[in-house]
Amino acid sequence: MTEENRQENRQESQLPAIRQPEQLVPIKLPEAHQRFYDKLRAKIEAFIKDKGVNETVANYILLAPDLFVLLARLLLDKRVGVQAKAVAGIAVAYFITPLDFIPEALVGGVGLLDDVILAVYALRRILVDVDEKIVREHWNGKDDLLSVITKVVKAADDLVGKKIVKKLEEILFRKK
């Protein structure tokens, strides 16, 4: 190897490596979660149609299935840390459990408003620890995720009342 070749090799080794574009890893929703999503979406749409729910409230209620799927996918993603998965798990459990502050069994689809608010507060907490790109990768909603989070947080008190919002915050942030 000539001196000229050695010098070229040294220069090449000092160049920044060209990084291959990252491939998004498609995450297939487990069948049980997909069935829950489909049932929830159909139930919500039927409730809105039957009860004539006002459009503003209907738009918030219709976020429930997309938020549920997002949180379920985050639970399955190996890039998400244990603490963020715990928060996502709390929110998923809150969706599934029949016992919550506004029970769907008593008030129908409007009862999903507290689930939506808890999910959004959970996502705010998750975004502190998880790269925003990872979270966005799992979002199926039609609107921008950060805009949805901001919109729900701003409307939370009007949707369910300050008392319920405080209780939802206590669940996630352990405020006394």
PDB file of C-alpha atoms in Angstrom:
ATOM      1  CA  MET A   1       0.000   0.000   0.000  1.00  0.00           C
ATOM      2  CA  THR A   2       1.450   3.314  -1.047  1.00  0.00           C
ATOM      3  CA  GLU A   3       1.620   6.373   1.191  1.00  0.00           C
ATOM      4  CA  GLU A   4      -1.012   8.033  -0.989  1.00  0.00           C
ATOM      5  CA  ASN A   5      -3.453   5.117  -0.455  1.00  0.00           C
ATOM      6  CA  ARG A   6      -2.866   5.204   3.308  1.00  0.00           C
ATOM      7  CA  GLN A   7      -3.604   8.923   3.401  1.00  0.00           C
ATOM      8  CA  GLU A   8      -6.864   8.398   1.419  1.00  0.00           C
ATOM      9  CA  ASN A   9      -7.935   5.622   3.830  1.00  0.00           C
ATOM     10  CA  ARG A  10      -7.289   7.882   6.830  1.00  0.00           C
ATOM     11  CA  GLN A  11      -9.325  10.682   5.278  1.00  0.00           C
ATOM     12  CA  GLU A  12     -12.191   8.308   4.497  1.00  0.00           C
ATOM     13  CA  SER A  13     -12.198   6.979   8.058  1.00  0.00           C
ATOM     14  CA  GLN A  14     -12.587  10.530   9.349  1.00  0.00           C
ATOM     15  CA  LEU A  15     -15.674  11.190   7.238  1.00  0.00           C
ATOM     16  CA  PRO A  16     -18.994  10.841   9.030  1.00  0.00           C
ATOM     17  CA  ALA A  17     -20.612   7.505   8.414  1.00  0.00           C
ATOM     18  CA  ILE A  18     -23.658   7.613   6.204  1.00  0.00           C
ATOM     19  CA  ARG A  19     -26.515   6.312   8.232  1.00  0.00           C
ATOM     20  CA  GLN A  20     -29.094   4.140   6.555  1.00  0.00           C
ATOM     21  CA  PRO A  21     -32.643   5.531   6.815  1.00  0.00           C
ATOM     22  CA  GLU A  22     -34.494   3.951   9.702  1.00  0.00           C
ATOM     23  CA  GLN A  23     -37.170   1.510   8.743  1.00  0.00           C
ATOM     24  CA  LEU A  24     -40.430   1.792  10.627  1.00  0.00           C
ATOM     25  CA  VAL A  25     -41.250  -1.479  12.272  1.00  0.00           C
ATOM     26  CA  PRO A  26     -44.910  -2.241  11.647  1.00  0.00           C
ATOM     27  CA  ILE A  27     -46.551  -3.425  14.821  1.00  0.00           C
ATOM     28  CA  LYS A  28     -49.562  -5.600  14.349  1.00  0.00           C
ATOM     29  CA  LEU A  29     -52.204  -5.094  16.981  1.00  0.00           C
ATOM     30  CA  PRO A  30     -53.027  -8.346  18.768  1.00  0.00           C
ATOM     31  CA  GLU A  31     -56.401  -9.742  17.770  1.00  0.00           C
ATOM     32  CA  ALA A  32     -57.935  -9.088  21.202  1.00  0.00           C
ATOM     33  CA  HIS A  33     -56.986  -5.393  21.003  1.00  0.00           C
ATOM     34  CA  GLN A  34     -58.197  -5.121  17.403  1.00  0.00           C
ATOM     35  CA  ARG A  35     -61.554  -6.650  18.354  1.00  0.00           C
ATOM     36  CA  PHE A  36     -61.826  -4.203  21.270  1.00  0.00           C
ATOM     37  CA  TYR A  37     -61.021  -1.322  18.895  1.00  0.00           C
ATOM     38  CA  ASP A  38     -63.629  -2.397  16.342  1.00  0.00           C
ATOM     39  CA  LYS A  39     -66.315  -2.970  19.000  1.00  0.00           C
ATOM     40  CA  LEU A  40     -65.568   0.340  20.686  1.00  0.00           C
ATOM     41  CA  ARG A  41     -65.632   2.297  17.406  1.00  0.00           C
ATOM     42  CA  ALA A  42     -68.961   0.697  16.373  1.00  0.00           C
ATOM     43  CA  LYS A  43     -70.471   1.273  19.821  1.00  0.00           C
ATOM     44  CA  ILE A  44     -69.441   4.931  19.852  1.00  0.00           C
ATOM     45  CA  GLU A  45     -70.750   5.605  16.360  1.00  0.00           C
ATOM     46  CA  ALA A  46     -74.089   3.938  17.188  1.00  0.00           C
ATOM     47  CA  PHE A  47     -74.378   5.926  20.429  1.00  0.00           C
ATOM     48  CA  ILE A  48     -73.664   9.221  18.659  1.00  0.00           C
ATOM     49  CA  LYS A  49     -76.183   8.453  15.930  1.00  0.00           C
ATOM     50  CA  ASP A  50     -78.910   7.236  18.326  1.00  0.00           C
ATOM     51  CA  LYS A  51     -78.540   9.961  20.952  1.00  0.00           C
ATOM     52  CA  GLY A  52     -77.790  12.876  18.657  1.00  0.00           C
ATOM     53  CA  VAL A  53     -74.684  13.844  20.617  1.00  0.00           C
ATOM     54  CA  ASN A  54     -73.442  17.317  19.754  1.00  0.00           C
ATOM     55  CA  GLU A  55     -70.608  17.326  17.233  1.00  0.00           C
ATOM     56  CA  THR A  56     -67.970  18.798  19.564  1.00  0.00           C
ATOM     57  CA  VAL A  57     -68.493  16.148  22.235  1.00  0.00           C
ATOM     58  CA  ALA A  58     -68.773  13.446  19.556  1.00  0.00           C
ATOM     59  CA  ASN A  59     -65.344  14.400  18.189  1.00  0.00           C
ATOM     60  CA  TYR A  60     -63.775  13.944  21.629  1.00  0.00           C
ATOM     61  CA  ILE A  61     -65.544  10.625  22.203  1.00  0.00           C
ATOM     62  CA  LEU A  62     -64.388   9.344  18.801  1.00  0.00           C
ATOM     63  CA  LEU A  63     -60.765   9.788  19.915  1.00  0.00           C
ATOM     64  CA  ALA A  64     -61.187   6.879  22.348  1.00  0.00           C
ATOM     65  CA  PRO A  65     -60.468   3.979  19.966  1.00  0.00           C
ATOM     66  CA  ASP A  66     -57.425   5.682  18.424  1.00  0.00           C
ATOM     67  CA  LEU A  67     -56.000   6.553  21.838  1.00  0.00           C
ATOM     68  CA  PHE A  68     -56.614   3.006  23.065  1.00  0.00           C
ATOM     69  CA  VAL A  69     -54.781   1.526  20.073  1.00  0.00           C
ATOM     70  CA  LEU A  70     -51.885   3.962  20.488  1.00  0.00           C
ATOM     71  CA  LEU A  71     -51.462   3.061  24.150  1.00  0.00           C
ATOM     72  CA  ALA A  72     -51.752  -0.679  23.445  1.00  0.00           C
ATOM     73  CA  ARG A  73     -49.088  -0.417  20.734  1.00  0.00           C
ATOM     74  CA  LEU A  74     -46.772   1.480  23.075  1.00  0.00           C
ATOM     75  CA  LEU A  75     -47.153  -1.354  25.580  1.00  0.00           C
ATOM     76  CA  LEU A  76     -45.886  -3.787  22.937  1.00  0.00           C
ATOM     77  CA  ASP A  77     -43.015  -1.667  21.608  1.00  0.00           C
ATOM     78  CA  LYS A  78     -39.598  -2.815  22.843  1.00  0.00           C
ATOM     79  CA  ARG A  79     -38.224   0.716  22.466  1.00  0.00           C
ATOM     80  CA  VAL A  80     -40.566   1.994  25.187  1.00  0.00           C
ATOM     81  CA  GLY A  81     -39.180   1.888  28.715  1.00  0.00           C
ATOM     82  CA  VAL A  82     -40.753   0.157  31.686  1.00  0.00           C
ATOM     83  CA  GLN A  83     -41.974   3.346  33.363  1.00  0.00           C
ATOM     84  CA  ALA A  84     -43.708   4.583  30.201  1.00  0.00           C
ATOM     85  CA  LYS A  85     -45.233   1.128  29.687  1.00  0.00           C
ATOM     86  CA  ALA A  86     -46.596   1.228  33.228  1.00  0.00           C
ATOM     87  CA  VAL A  87     -48.320   4.554  32.485  1.00  0.00           C
ATOM     88  CA  ALA A  88     -49.701   3.185  29.204  1.00  0.00           C
ATOM     89  CA  GLY A  89     -50.881   0.089  31.097  1.00  0.00           C
ATOM     90  CA  ILE A  90     -52.777   2.195  33.624  1.00  0.00           C
ATOM     91  CA  ALA A  91     -54.546   4.051  30.813  1.00  0.00           C
ATOM     92  CA  VAL A  92     -55.391   0.841  28.902  1.00  0.00           C
ATOM     93  CA  ALA A  93     -56.724  -0.734  32.097  1.00  0.00           C
ATOM     94  CA  TYR A  94     -58.851   2.355  32.729  1.00  0.00           C
ATOM     95  CA  PHE A  95     -60.383   1.986  29.255  1.00  0.00           C
ATOM     96  CA  ILE A  96     -61.196  -1.671  29.830  1.00  0.00           C
ATOM     97  CA  THR A  97     -62.437  -1.613  33.400  1.00  0.00           C
ATOM     98  CA  PRO A  98     -66.149  -0.911  33.875  1.00  0.00           C
ATOM     99  CA  LEU A  99     -65.396   1.037  37.060  1.00  0.00           C
ATOM    100  CA  ASP A 100     -64.385   4.593  36.343  1.00  0.00           C
ATOM    101  CA  PHE A 101     -65.508   8.122  37.168  1.00  0.00           C
ATOM    102  CA  ILE A 102     -68.050   8.319  34.337  1.00  0.00           C
ATOM    103  CA  PRO A 103     -69.154   4.710  33.724  1.00  0.00           C
ATOM    104  CA  GLU A 104     -70.145   3.936  30.146  1.00  0.00           C
ATOM    105  CA  ALA A 105     -72.657   1.369  31.441  1.00  0.00           C
ATOM    106  CA  LEU A 106     -74.700   4.197  32.988  1.00  0.00           C
ATOM    107  CA  VAL A 107     -74.275   7.067  30.547  1.00  0.00           C
ATOM    108  CA  GLY A 108     -73.271   5.403  27.282  1.00  0.00           C
ATOM    109  CA  GLY A 109     -70.566   6.796  25.023  1.00  0.00           C
ATOM    110  CA  VAL A 110     -70.323  10.065  26.949  1.00  0.00           C
ATOM    111  CA  GLY A 111     -68.710   7.946  29.668  1.00  0.00           C
ATOM    112  CA  LEU A 112     -65.642   7.657  27.440  1.00  0.00           C
ATOM    113  CA  LEU A 113     -64.761  11.310  27.983  1.00  0.00           C
ATOM    114  CA  ASP A 114     -62.902  10.551  31.207  1.00  0.00           C
ATOM    115  CA  ASP A 115     -61.089   7.670  29.463  1.00  0.00           C
ATOM    116  CA  VAL A 116     -60.002  10.024  26.666  1.00  0.00           C
ATOM    117  CA  ILE A 117     -58.758  12.620  29.146  1.00  0.00           C
ATOM    118  CA  LEU A 118     -56.838  10.048  31.188  1.00  0.00           C
ATOM    119  CA  ALA A 119     -55.297   8.658  27.969  1.00  0.00           C
ATOM    120  CA  VAL A 120     -54.142  12.126  26.908  1.00  0.00           C
ATOM    121  CA  TYR A 121     -52.639  12.877  30.320  1.00  0.00           C
ATOM    122  CA  ALA A 122     -50.903   9.488  30.141  1.00  0.00           C
ATOM    123  CA  LEU A 123     -49.476  10.373  26.730  1.00  0.00           C
ATOM    124  CA  ARG A 124     -48.162  13.672  28.060  1.00  0.00           C
ATOM    125  CA  ARG A 125     -46.306  11.753  30.727  1.00  0.00           C
ATOM    126  CA  ILE A 126     -45.094   9.090  28.271  1.00  0.00           C
ATOM    127  CA  LEU A 127     -43.733  11.764  25.913  1.00  0.00           C
ATOM    128  CA  VAL A 128     -41.363  12.913  28.669  1.00  0.00           C
ATOM    129  CA  ASP A 129     -39.511   9.565  28.459  1.00  0.00           C
ATOM    130  CA  VAL A 130     -40.227   8.262  24.948  1.00  0.00           C
ATOM    131  CA  ASP A 131     -39.053   9.776  21.677  1.00  0.00           C
ATOM    132  CA  GLU A 132     -41.918  11.610  20.021  1.00  0.00           C
ATOM    133  CA  LYS A 133     -41.177   9.791  16.726  1.00  0.00           C
ATOM    134  CA  ILE A 134     -41.886   6.435  18.349  1.00  0.00           C
ATOM    135  CA  VAL A 135     -45.184   7.643  19.760  1.00  0.00           C
ATOM    136  CA  ARG A 136     -46.218   9.247  16.458  1.00  0.00           C
ATOM    137  CA  GLU A 137     -45.344   6.022  14.635  1.00  0.00           C
ATOM    138  CA  HIS A 138     -48.167   4.267  16.470  1.00  0.00           C
ATOM    139  CA  TRP A 139     -50.803   6.997  16.034  1.00  0.00           C
ATOM    140  CA  ASN A 140     -53.667   6.174  13.640  1.00  0.00           C
ATOM    141  CA  GLY A 141     -55.769   9.254  14.276  1.00  0.00           C
ATOM    142  CA  LYS A 142     -56.537  11.658  11.454  1.00  0.00           C
ATOM    143  CA  ASP A 143     -55.396  14.802  13.311  1.00  0.00           C
ATOM    144  CA  ASP A 144     -51.877  15.591  14.506  1.00  0.00           C
ATOM    145  CA  LEU A 145     -51.268  13.809  17.819  1.00  0.00           C
ATOM    146  CA  LEU A 146     -49.766  16.801  19.644  1.00  0.00           C
ATOM    147  CA  SER A 147     -52.657  18.989  18.502  1.00  0.00           C
ATOM    148  CA  VAL A 148     -55.109  16.376  19.791  1.00  0.00           C
ATOM    149  CA  ILE A 149     -53.344  16.256  23.157  1.00  0.00           C
ATOM    150  CA  THR A 150     -53.374  20.058  23.456  1.00  0.00           C
ATOM    151  CA  LYS A 151     -57.027  20.291  22.422  1.00  0.00           C
ATOM    152  CA  VAL A 152     -58.160  17.659  24.945  1.00  0.00           C
ATOM    153  CA  VAL A 153     -56.130  19.142  27.804  1.00  0.00           C
ATOM    154  CA  LYS A 154     -57.591  22.604  27.148  1.00  0.00           C
ATOM    155  CA  ALA A 155     -61.151  21.247  27.012  1.00  0.00           C
ATOM    156  CA  ALA A 156     -60.871  18.719  29.865  1.00  0.00           C
ATOM    157  CA  ASP A 157     -62.451  20.871  32.598  1.00  0.00           C
ATOM    158  CA  ASP A 158     -65.390  21.779  30.361  1.00  0.00           C
ATOM    159  CA  LEU A 159     -65.916  18.181  29.241  1.00  0.00           C
ATOM    160  CA  VAL A 160     -65.969  16.405  32.614  1.00  0.00           C
ATOM    161  CA  GLY A 161     -65.512  19.061  35.289  1.00  0.00           C
ATOM    162  CA  LYS A 162     -62.509  20.136  37.344  1.00  0.00           C
ATOM    163  CA  LYS A 163     -63.190  17.604  40.099  1.00  0.00           C
ATOM    164  CA  ILE A 164     -62.951  14.611  37.764  1.00  0.00           C
ATOM    165  CA  VAL A 165     -59.899  16.047  35.981  1.00  0.00           C
ATOM    166  CA  LYS A 166     -58.125  16.351  39.348  1.00  0.00           C
ATOM    167  CA  LYS A 167     -58.983  12.732  40.187  1.00  0.00           C
ATOM    168  CA  LEU A 168     -57.683  11.568  36.798  1.00  0.00           C
ATOM    169  CA  GLU A 169     -54.439  13.484  37.388  1.00  0.00           C
ATOM    170  CA  GLU A 170     -54.126  11.786  40.778  1.00  0.00           C
ATOM    171  CA  ILE A 171     -54.277   8.391  39.093  1.00  0.00           C
ATOM    172  CA  LEU A 172     -51.299   9.197  36.877  1.00  0.00           C
ATOM    173  CA  PHE A 173     -49.320  11.737  38.856  1.00  0.00           C
ATOM    174  CA  ARG A 174     -50.052  10.499  42.388  1.00  0.00           C
ATOM    175  CA  LYS A 175     -51.145  13.925  43.596  1.00  0.00           C
ATOM    176  CA  LYS A 176     -52.793  13.861  46.997  1.00  0.00           C
TER     177      LYS A 176
END
